[in-house]
Coordinates of C-alpha atoms in Angstrom, one line a residue:
Chain A
M1 CA -0.2 0.3 -0.5
T2 CA 1.1 3.7 -1.0
F3 CA 0.0 6.6 1.3
E4 CA -1.6 9.0 -1.3
I5 CA 0.3 12.0 -2.2
S6 CA -1.5 15.8 -1.9
P7 CA -0.4 18.3 -0.3
T8 CA -0.2 17.5 3.2
N9 CA 2.7 15.1 3.2
R10 CA 4.1 15.8 -0.8
V11 CA 8.2 16.1 -0.4
R12 CA 9.2 19.2 -2.3
Q13 CA 12.6 19.7 -2.2
L14 CA 15.0 17.1 -3.1
S15 CA 11.9 14.9 -4.0
E16 CA 13.5 11.9 -5.8
K17 CA 14.9 10.9 -1.6
A18 CA 11.1 10.7 -1.2
R19 CA 8.7 7.4 0.0
Y20 CA 5.5 7.2 0.2
D21 CA 4.4 2.8 0.4
E22 CA 3.9 1.9 4.2
E23 CA 7.0 -0.4 4.1
S24 CA 9.1 2.3 4.3
V25 CA 7.7 5.0 6.3
H26 CA 6.4 1.3 8.6
A27 CA 10.5 0.7 8.5
I28 CA 11.4 4.0 9.8
L29 CA 8.4 4.3 12.6
D30 CA 9.8 1.0 13.8
A31 CA 13.7 1.7 13.9
G32 CA 13.5 4.8 15.2
L33 CA 12.2 5.2 19.6
V34 CA 11.7 8.5 20.0
A35 CA 8.9 10.7 17.9
Q36 CA 8.8 14.6 18.1
V37 CA 4.9 15.7 18.6
A38 CA 3.8 19.1 16.8
F39 CA 0.4 20.3 17.6
V40 CA -1.0 23.7 18.3
Q41 CA -2.2 25.7 21.1
E42 CA -3.7 28.5 21.3
G43 CA -2.8 29.5 17.9
K44 CA 0.7 28.3 18.5
P45 CA 3.0 25.5 18.0
V46 CA 4.4 23.3 20.3
V47 CA 6.8 20.5 19.8
V48 CA 7.1 18.0 22.4
P49 CA 9.2 14.3 22.2
M50 CA 7.8 11.0 22.9
I51 CA 7.8 7.4 23.2
Y52 CA 6.0 5.3 20.9
G53 CA 5.1 2.1 19.4
R54 CA 2.9 1.4 16.2
D55 CA 0.6 -1.3 15.2
G56 CA -0.4 -1.1 12.0
N57 CA -1.2 2.8 10.5
R58 CA -2.3 3.6 13.7
L59 CA 1.1 5.7 16.4
Y60 CA 0.4 5.1 20.7
L61 CA 1.2 7.9 22.1
H62 CA 1.4 7.9 26.2
G63 CA 2.2 9.9 28.8
A64 CA 0.4 11.0 32.7
R65 CA -3.0 11.4 32.5
K66 CA -2.7 14.3 33.8
A67 CA 0.2 16.3 32.1
R68 CA -0.6 19.5 29.8
V69 CA 0.8 17.1 26.7
I70 CA -2.1 14.6 27.0
R71 CA -4.9 17.4 28.2
M72 CA -4.3 18.6 24.9
L73 CA -4.0 15.5 22.3
E74 CA -7.2 14.0 24.2
A75 CA -8.8 17.5 22.8
G76 CA -8.5 15.6 19.4
P77 CA -6.5 18.2 17.7
S78 CA -4.8 17.7 14.4
V79 CA -0.7 16.7 15.2
C80 CA 2.1 16.4 12.8
L81 CA 4.9 13.4 14.3
N82 CA 8.2 13.9 12.9
V83 CA 10.9 10.7 13.9
T84 CA 14.2 11.1 12.5
L85 CA 17.3 8.6 12.9
L86 CA 20.6 10.8 11.8
D87 CA 22.5 8.3 9.8
G88 CA 26.0 10.5 8.7
I89 CA 26.9 13.6 8.1
V90 CA 28.4 13.7 4.5
Y91 CA 30.6 15.9 4.2
A92 CA 30.9 17.9 0.1
R93 CA 33.7 19.1 -1.6
S94 CA 31.9 22.8 -0.8
L95 CA 29.7 23.5 1.7
F96 CA 27.1 24.1 -0.2
N97 CA 26.8 20.4 -0.6
S98 CA 27.1 19.4 2.5
S99 CA 24.4 18.1 4.1
M100 CA 23.5 14.7 6.3
N101 CA 22.3 11.0 5.5
Y102 CA 18.8 10.3 7.8
R103 CA 16.1 8.0 7.5
S104 CA 13.1 10.6 8.4
V105 CA 8.8 9.7 8.6
T106 CA 6.6 12.5 8.5
V107 CA 2.9 11.8 9.7
H108 CA -0.1 13.9 10.2
G109 CA -3.4 12.6 11.7
T110 CA -6.0 13.1 14.6
A111 CA -5.3 12.6 18.2
T112 CA -7.6 10.6 20.1
L113 CA -7.7 9.9 23.4
I114 CA -8.3 5.9 24.4
E115 CA -9.0 3.9 27.3
G116 CA -10.3 0.2 28.2
D117 CA -8.9 -2.8 26.9
E118 CA -7.1 -0.5 23.4
R119 CA -5.4 1.8 26.3
V120 CA -3.6 -1.7 27.6
H121 CA -3.3 -3.3 24.6
A122 CA -1.4 0.3 23.5
L123 CA 0.1 0.4 26.5
S124 CA 2.2 -3.4 25.6
V125 CA 2.5 -1.9 22.1
I126 CA 5.2 1.1 23.3
S127 CA 6.4 -1.3 26.1
E128 CA 7.0 -3.8 23.2
H129 CA 9.2 -1.0 21.1
L130 CA 10.9 -0.2 23.4
M131 CA 11.8 -2.6 25.4
P132 CA 11.4 -6.0 23.3
G133 CA 10.4 -9.1 25.9
R134 CA 10.4 -6.7 29.1
S135 CA 6.5 -7.2 29.7
E136 CA 7.6 -10.7 31.3
E137 CA 10.2 -10.3 32.7
V138 CA 8.4 -7.7 35.5
R139 CA 5.6 -7.7 37.2
P140 CA 2.0 -7.4 35.8
S141 CA 0.9 -3.9 35.9
H142 CA -1.5 -2.8 38.4
E143 CA -5.1 -1.0 37.5
K144 CA -3.6 1.9 39.5
E145 CA -0.7 2.2 37.4
I146 CA -3.1 2.1 33.9
L147 CA -5.3 4.7 35.0
M148 CA -3.0 6.5 35.6
T149 CA -1.8 6.8 32.4
G150 CA -3.0 8.5 29.3
V151 CA -2.9 7.0 25.6
I152 CA -3.8 8.7 22.8
Q153 CA -3.7 7.0 19.7
V154 CA -3.0 8.2 15.6
E155 CA -3.9 7.0 12.8
I156 CA -2.1 7.8 10.4
E157 CA -4.0 9.8 7.4
S158 CA -1.3 11.2 5.7
A159 CA 2.6 10.0 5.6
S160 CA 5.6 10.4 3.6
A161 CA 9.1 8.7 4.3
K162 CA 12.6 10.9 3.0
I163 CA 15.9 8.9 2.8
S164 CA 19.1 10.2 2.3
M165 CA 22.2 8.2 1.4
G166 CA 25.2 7.6 0.4
P167 CA 28.3 10.0 -0.7
P168 CA 27.9 13.3 -1.5
D169 CA 26.3 15.0 -4.6
D170 CA 29.5 17.6 -5.8
E171 CA 29.4 19.5 -8.4
D172 CA 31.4 19.0 -12.0
E173 CA 33.3 21.4 -11.6
D174 CA 34.5 21.0 -7.8
M175 CA 35.3 17.1 -8.4
D176 CA 38.9 17.4 -8.8
A177 CA 38.9 20.4 -6.3
P178 CA 42.2 18.3 -4.0
V179 CA 40.0 17.6 -0.3
W180 CA 39.6 14.4 1.5
A181 CA 34.9 14.5 1.1
G182 CA 32.7 11.5 2.3
V183 CA 30.6 10.5 5.3
M184 CA 31.3 10.5 8.7
P185 CA 29.1 7.4 9.3
L186 CA 26.1 8.5 12.6
R187 CA 25.0 6.0 14.7
L188 CA 23.0 5.4 17.3
K189 CA 23.5 2.2 19.6
A190 CA 23.4 0.4 23.0
G191 CA 26.0 0.1 25.2
A192 CA 27.1 -2.7 28.3
L193 CA 24.3 -2.6 30.8
I194 CA 24.6 -0.3 34.0
R195 CA 22.9 -2.0 36.5
D196 CA 21.0 -0.4 39.9
P197 CA 23.3 0.1 42.2
E198 CA 20.2 -1.3 44.3
V199 CA 20.3 -5.0 42.4
P200 CA 22.6 -7.8 43.7
E201 CA 25.7 -7.4 42.0
D202 CA 25.7 -11.3 41.2
M203 CA 22.3 -10.9 39.3
L204 CA 22.8 -11.1 36.0
P205 CA 20.7 -9.0 33.5
T206 CA 18.2 -11.4 31.8
P207 CA 19.5 -13.4 29.0
H208 CA 17.1 -11.2 26.5
M209 CA 18.4 -7.4 28.2
Q210 CA 22.0 -9.6 27.5
S211 CA 20.9 -9.3 23.8
Q212 CA 19.4 -6.5 23.8
T213 CA 22.9 -4.4 24.4
G214 CA 24.1 -4.6 20.8
R215 CA 20.8 -2.7 19.5
S216 CA 21.7 0.0 17.5
F217 CA 19.0 2.6 15.9
Chain B
M1 CA 21.6 34.1 33.2
T2 CA 18.6 32.2 33.3
F3 CA 15.4 32.2 30.7
E4 CA 12.0 33.5 32.8
I5 CA 9.8 30.8 34.1
S6 CA 6.4 31.7 32.2
P7 CA 3.3 29.0 31.3
T8 CA 5.1 28.6 28.0
N9 CA 8.3 27.2 28.7
R10 CA 7.5 26.2 32.7
V11 CA 8.1 22.5 32.9
R12 CA 5.3 20.3 34.4
Q13 CA 5.8 17.0 34.9
L14 CA 8.6 16.0 36.2
S15 CA 10.0 18.9 37.1
E16 CA 12.4 18.5 39.1
K17 CA 14.5 17.6 36.4
A18 CA 13.9 21.0 34.4
R19 CA 16.4 23.8 34.2
Y20 CA 15.7 26.8 32.9
D21 CA 19.9 28.3 33.5
E22 CA 21.5 29.5 30.2
E23 CA 24.3 26.8 30.3
S24 CA 22.0 23.9 30.4
V25 CA 19.9 25.2 27.5
H26 CA 22.8 26.1 25.7
A27 CA 25.3 23.3 26.5
I28 CA 22.0 20.8 25.0
L29 CA 21.7 23.3 21.6
D30 CA 25.6 22.9 21.4
A31 CA 25.7 19.1 21.9
G32 CA 22.3 18.6 19.4
L33 CA 23.0 18.3 15.6
V34 CA 19.5 18.1 14.4
A35 CA 16.4 20.9 15.5
Q36 CA 12.5 19.6 15.7
V37 CA 11.0 22.8 14.4
A38 CA 7.4 23.3 14.6
F39 CA 5.0 26.1 13.2
V40 CA 1.5 26.3 12.6
Q41 CA 0.6 26.5 8.5
E42 CA -3.3 27.3 7.9
G43 CA -4.2 26.6 11.5
K44 CA -2.3 22.9 11.2
P45 CA 1.0 21.5 12.9
V46 CA 3.9 21.3 11.2
V47 CA 7.1 19.5 12.2
V48 CA 10.5 19.5 10.4
P49 CA 13.2 18.8 11.2
M50 CA 16.5 20.9 10.4
I51 CA 20.4 21.3 10.9
Y52 CA 20.9 24.3 13.6
G53 CA 23.8 26.3 14.4
R54 CA 23.6 28.7 17.6
D55 CA 25.4 32.2 18.2
G56 CA 24.5 33.4 21.8
N57 CA 20.3 33.6 22.2
R58 CA 20.0 33.2 18.4
L59 CA 19.4 30.0 16.8
Y60 CA 20.0 30.1 13.0
L61 CA 18.3 27.4 10.5
H62 CA 18.4 27.1 6.5
G63 CA 17.1 26.0 3.3
A64 CA 16.6 25.8 -0.1
R65 CA 15.9 29.7 -0.8
K66 CA 12.6 28.4 -2.8
A67 CA 12.0 25.6 0.0
R68 CA 8.2 25.6 1.8
V69 CA 9.7 25.3 5.0
I70 CA 11.7 28.7 4.8
R71 CA 8.6 30.2 2.6
M72 CA 6.6 29.4 5.7
L73 CA 9.4 30.7 8.5
E74 CA 10.3 34.3 5.8
A75 CA 6.7 35.0 7.2
G76 CA 7.5 35.6 10.7
P77 CA 5.7 33.4 12.4
S78 CA 6.1 31.8 16.1
V79 CA 8.1 28.8 16.7
C80 CA 8.9 25.5 19.3
L81 CA 11.4 24.1 18.3
N82 CA 13.1 21.0 20.4
V83 CA 16.3 19.4 20.5
T84 CA 16.4 15.6 22.4
L85 CA 19.3 13.9 22.4
L86 CA 18.7 10.3 23.9
D87 CA 20.3 9.0 27.0
G88 CA 19.3 5.7 27.6
I89 CA 16.6 3.4 27.9
V90 CA 16.0 3.0 31.9
Y91 CA 15.1 -0.6 32.9
A92 CA 12.7 -0.5 35.6
R93 CA 11.3 -2.9 38.1
S94 CA 8.0 -1.5 36.0
L95 CA 6.8 -0.9 33.1
F96 CA 5.5 2.1 34.6
N97 CA 8.2 3.3 36.2
S98 CA 10.5 2.8 33.3
S99 CA 11.7 5.6 31.0
M100 CA 14.4 6.7 29.4
N101 CA 17.2 9.3 29.7
Y102 CA 17.6 11.7 28.0
R103 CA 19.5 15.4 27.8
S104 CA 16.3 17.7 26.2
V105 CA 15.6 21.2 25.5
T106 CA 12.4 23.7 23.9
V107 CA 12.9 26.9 22.4
H108 CA 9.9 29.4 21.9
G109 CA 10.7 32.3 19.4
T110 CA 9.6 34.1 16.3
A111 CA 11.5 33.3 12.9
T112 CA 12.6 35.6 11.1
L113 CA 14.4 36.0 7.4
I114 CA 17.9 37.7 7.0
E115 CA 20.1 38.1 4.7
G116 CA 23.2 40.3 3.5
D117 CA 26.0 40.0 5.9
E118 CA 24.3 37.8 8.9
R119 CA 23.3 35.5 6.1
V120 CA 26.8 34.5 5.9
H121 CA 27.5 34.9 9.2
A122 CA 24.6 32.6 10.2
L123 CA 26.3 29.5 7.5
S124 CA 29.4 29.8 9.0
V125 CA 27.8 29.4 12.1
I126 CA 25.8 26.6 11.1
S127 CA 28.4 24.9 9.8
E128 CA 30.9 25.3 12.5
H129 CA 28.4 23.6 14.5
L130 CA 27.8 20.9 12.0
M131 CA 31.4 20.7 10.7
P132 CA 33.8 22.6 13.2
G133 CA 36.9 23.9 10.9
R134 CA 35.4 22.5 7.4
S135 CA 34.9 25.6 6.4
E136 CA 38.6 26.3 6.2
E137 CA 39.5 22.9 4.1
V138 CA 37.3 23.8 1.5
R139 CA 36.7 26.7 -1.6
P140 CA 34.4 29.4 -0.2
S141 CA 30.7 29.2 -0.9
H142 CA 30.0 31.3 -4.2
E143 CA 27.4 34.3 -4.1
K144 CA 24.8 32.6 -5.7
E145 CA 25.1 29.4 -3.4
I146 CA 24.5 31.6 -0.7
L147 CA 21.6 33.7 -2.5
M148 CA 20.0 30.1 -2.8
T149 CA 19.6 29.3 0.8
G150 CA 17.6 31.0 2.7
V151 CA 18.6 31.3 6.2
I152 CA 16.3 31.8 9.1
Q153 CA 17.3 33.0 12.6
V154 CA 15.1 32.6 15.7
E155 CA 15.8 34.2 18.6
I156 CA 14.8 32.2 22.0
E157 CA 12.2 34.8 23.6
S158 CA 11.5 31.4 26.1
A159 CA 13.6 28.3 27.1
S160 CA 13.3 25.4 29.1
A161 CA 15.7 22.0 29.6
K162 CA 14.7 19.3 30.6
I163 CA 17.3 16.4 31.7
S164 CA 16.5 12.9 32.8
M165 CA 19.1 10.5 34.5
G166 CA 20.6 8.0 36.4
P167 CA 18.8 4.9 37.3
P168 CA 14.9 3.6 37.9
D169 CA 13.4 5.1 40.5
D170 CA 10.8 2.1 41.3
E171 CA 8.3 1.7 43.8
D172 CA 9.5 0.9 47.3
E173 CA 7.4 -2.5 46.9
D174 CA 9.2 -3.1 43.6
M175 CA 12.9 -3.5 45.3
D176 CA 12.6 -6.8 46.1
A177 CA 11.6 -8.0 43.0
P178 CA 14.1 -11.0 42.2
V179 CA 14.5 -9.0 38.6
W180 CA 17.6 -7.4 37.0
A181 CA 16.6 -3.4 36.4
G182 CA 18.7 -0.6 35.6
V183 CA 20.2 1.6 32.5
M184 CA 21.4 0.5 28.6
P185 CA 23.3 3.6 27.8
L186 CA 22.6 4.8 24.0
R187 CA 25.1 7.4 22.5
L188 CA 24.9 8.9 19.0
K189 CA 28.9 8.1 17.8
A190 CA 30.3 8.9 14.6
G191 CA 32.0 5.9 13.1
A192 CA 35.2 5.8 10.6
L193 CA 35.0 7.7 8.0
I194 CA 34.1 6.2 4.5
R195 CA 35.8 7.7 1.7
D196 CA 33.5 9.0 -1.3
P197 CA 34.4 6.6 -4.7
E198 CA 35.7 9.6 -6.2
V199 CA 38.0 10.5 -4.0
P200 CA 41.5 8.7 -4.5
E201 CA 42.6 6.0 -2.8
D202 CA 45.6 7.5 -1.9
M203 CA 44.2 10.9 0.0
L204 CA 43.5 10.5 3.6
P205 CA 41.5 12.6 5.2
T206 CA 42.8 15.9 6.5
P207 CA 44.5 16.1 10.8
H208 CA 40.7 17.6 11.6
M209 CA 38.8 15.5 9.8
Q210 CA 40.1 12.0 11.2
S211 CA 39.6 14.0 15.0
Q212 CA 36.6 14.2 14.3
T213 CA 35.9 10.5 14.0
G214 CA 35.5 9.9 17.9
R215 CA 32.9 12.5 17.9
S216 CA 29.3 11.1 20.0
F217 CA 26.2 13.1 20.5

């Protein structure tokens, strides 16, 4: 499936880097950890970084039930979300052609507060996205904790991905410049686990957690 | 100096993690690479990831002069920017208390298109932020290139930082749970430089560029 190209989601600059197919959009959303969620409050823009999860063409966000961002989003405003993963700094032969490599998705949709079983499902989706498998290692959430958590659903109404990769794209006249050019790759990487000082020294992370140590984004 | 606390920038959730002093705000802005820039277009929110640079309490953004984002921002709208650096996934003893460690800054201001010498200065600030020292290694920008670049200034009118770090903060009743808890640290790291295939194999990156290989964000 492909998202319909409209004035809302059409990528105008460097449009050859645009993708509108679900597979590309979903892959970037699944690779990211935090979405930047923008909405309008009293006519002014607000952008808030939020953890999220995806189920089909639905995104879930959460926060404290009484948090401003949840109170704003439960009113059902239009939202615009962006998830960007930085893949490198592109050192071209001129500053003008220098840039970044990245995978980025922009989503447009409408926020809705969800409750009941939907809320429980959404929290599970968010948890699996951030910490896959962890829900089987800790106690089940208390009813009170679920009630204290506000969960927002955003149905993806429109989306586009933009992917920039590869070496610099320099002017022909610059190609013989005696200067090194290329890419400094970037990657968000998980390092060695840091034990909570209150955890007994001889308690090892579960094999599942140990397997997560090599995660990168 | 400290940014005045107002309804615009007051951190309501986990307010003990908030900082309003310039030093904290500037340090995070200087450590980040990409800002998420939100504005209102025809009543709807839009958020766009953009490279930036900082000079005092002024942020500079740039894009193609004819790009939609520049055309929108040159109209002088209110903007909200967020820069977030992810420092870790916090594995608590419950899903409810699990979270992330991060450094985040939110800035509110008004966009202004700048031209002339200011534009040249701003482009230099952005370039130094992304690729310090690189401007001395490549040719000077052509006048045409500068004219093709739209530069937006955002004076920081209001700002707040939010910093979350350290081990999980669990409920007392969960402290004896037989489950490992702690932090999976995250870091955006620069890897080994990738040479543009058009660069001769025997041309080495400048010592300056080689020194950048260990950068992390």
